[in-house]
CSV table of C-alpha atoms in Angstrom, one decimal:
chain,number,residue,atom,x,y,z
Y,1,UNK,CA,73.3,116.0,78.1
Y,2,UNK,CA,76.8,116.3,79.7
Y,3,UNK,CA,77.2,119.5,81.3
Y,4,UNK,CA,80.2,121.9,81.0
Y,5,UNK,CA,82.3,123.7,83.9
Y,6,UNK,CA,80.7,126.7,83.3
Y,7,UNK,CA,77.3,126.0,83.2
Y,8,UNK,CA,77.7,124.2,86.9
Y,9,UNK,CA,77.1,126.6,89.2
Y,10,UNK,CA,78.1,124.2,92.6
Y,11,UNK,CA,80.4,121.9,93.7
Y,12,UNK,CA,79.4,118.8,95.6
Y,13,UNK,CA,81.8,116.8,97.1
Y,14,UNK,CA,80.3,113.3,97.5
Y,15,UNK,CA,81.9,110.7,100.1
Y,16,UNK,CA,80.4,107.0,99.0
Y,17,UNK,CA,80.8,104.0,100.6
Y,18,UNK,CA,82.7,100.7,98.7
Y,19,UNK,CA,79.3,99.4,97.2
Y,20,UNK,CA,77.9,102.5,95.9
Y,21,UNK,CA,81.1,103.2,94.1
Y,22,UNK,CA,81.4,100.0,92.4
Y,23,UNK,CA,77.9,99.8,91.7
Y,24,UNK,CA,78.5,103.5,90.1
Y,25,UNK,CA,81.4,102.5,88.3
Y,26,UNK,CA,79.9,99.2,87.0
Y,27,UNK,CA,77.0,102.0,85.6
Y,28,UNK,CA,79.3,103.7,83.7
Y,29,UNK,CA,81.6,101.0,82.4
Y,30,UNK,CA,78.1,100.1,80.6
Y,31,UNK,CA,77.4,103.6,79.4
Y,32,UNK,CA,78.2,103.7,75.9
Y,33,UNK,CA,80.8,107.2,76.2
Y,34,UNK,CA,82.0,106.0,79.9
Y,35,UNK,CA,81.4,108.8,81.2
Y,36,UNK,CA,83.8,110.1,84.1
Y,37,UNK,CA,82.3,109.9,88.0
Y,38,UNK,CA,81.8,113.2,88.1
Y,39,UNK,CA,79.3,113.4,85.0
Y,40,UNK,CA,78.0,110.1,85.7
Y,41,UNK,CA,76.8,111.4,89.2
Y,42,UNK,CA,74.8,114.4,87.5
Y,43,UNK,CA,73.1,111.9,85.1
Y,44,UNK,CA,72.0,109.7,87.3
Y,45,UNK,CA,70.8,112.8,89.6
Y,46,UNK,CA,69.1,114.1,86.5
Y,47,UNK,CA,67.3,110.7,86.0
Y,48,UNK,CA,66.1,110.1,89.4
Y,49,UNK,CA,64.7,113.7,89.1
Y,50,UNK,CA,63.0,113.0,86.1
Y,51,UNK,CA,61.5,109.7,88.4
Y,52,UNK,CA,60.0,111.2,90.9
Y,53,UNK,CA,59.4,114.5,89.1
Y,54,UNK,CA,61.9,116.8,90.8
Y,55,UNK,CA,59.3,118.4,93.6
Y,56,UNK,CA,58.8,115.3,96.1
Y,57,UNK,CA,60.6,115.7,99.3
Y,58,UNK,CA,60.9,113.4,102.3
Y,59,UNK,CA,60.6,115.3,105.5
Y,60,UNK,CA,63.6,114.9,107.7
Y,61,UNK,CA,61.9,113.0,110.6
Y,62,UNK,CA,60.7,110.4,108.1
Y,63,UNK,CA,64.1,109.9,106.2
Y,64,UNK,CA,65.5,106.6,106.4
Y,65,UNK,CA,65.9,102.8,104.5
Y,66,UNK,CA,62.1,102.7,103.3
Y,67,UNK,CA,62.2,105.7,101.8
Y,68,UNK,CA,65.0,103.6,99.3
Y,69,UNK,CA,62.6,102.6,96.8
């Protein structure tokens, strides 16, 4: 599943508070490759895709802590 440089075609910088990035890094020191932030960010994007099937949006007017399910 991990994705090379050139088959990326954007760059996403990614600001994360304290508690997200330990919770990421606590996700990938119990992936089995530990996989670097950078890769563990696109397969945990891929997942949540895969959750909600990649084609449900929340409208911006209705984005906020409930939608955090």
């Amino acid at each position: 599943m991990e994705t090379t440089a050139h088959e990326m075609d954007a760059h996403i910088r990614v600001t994360l508070a304290e508690p997200e990035l330990t919770a990421l890094d606590a996700w990938r020191e119990r992936q089995p490759d530990a996989p670097e932030r950078a890769e563990a960010l696109r397969r945990l994007a891929a997942m949540a895709l895969r959750e909600v099937g990649g084609s449900e949006t929340i409208a911006l007017a209705d984005l906020n802590a409930s939608n955090d399910e």
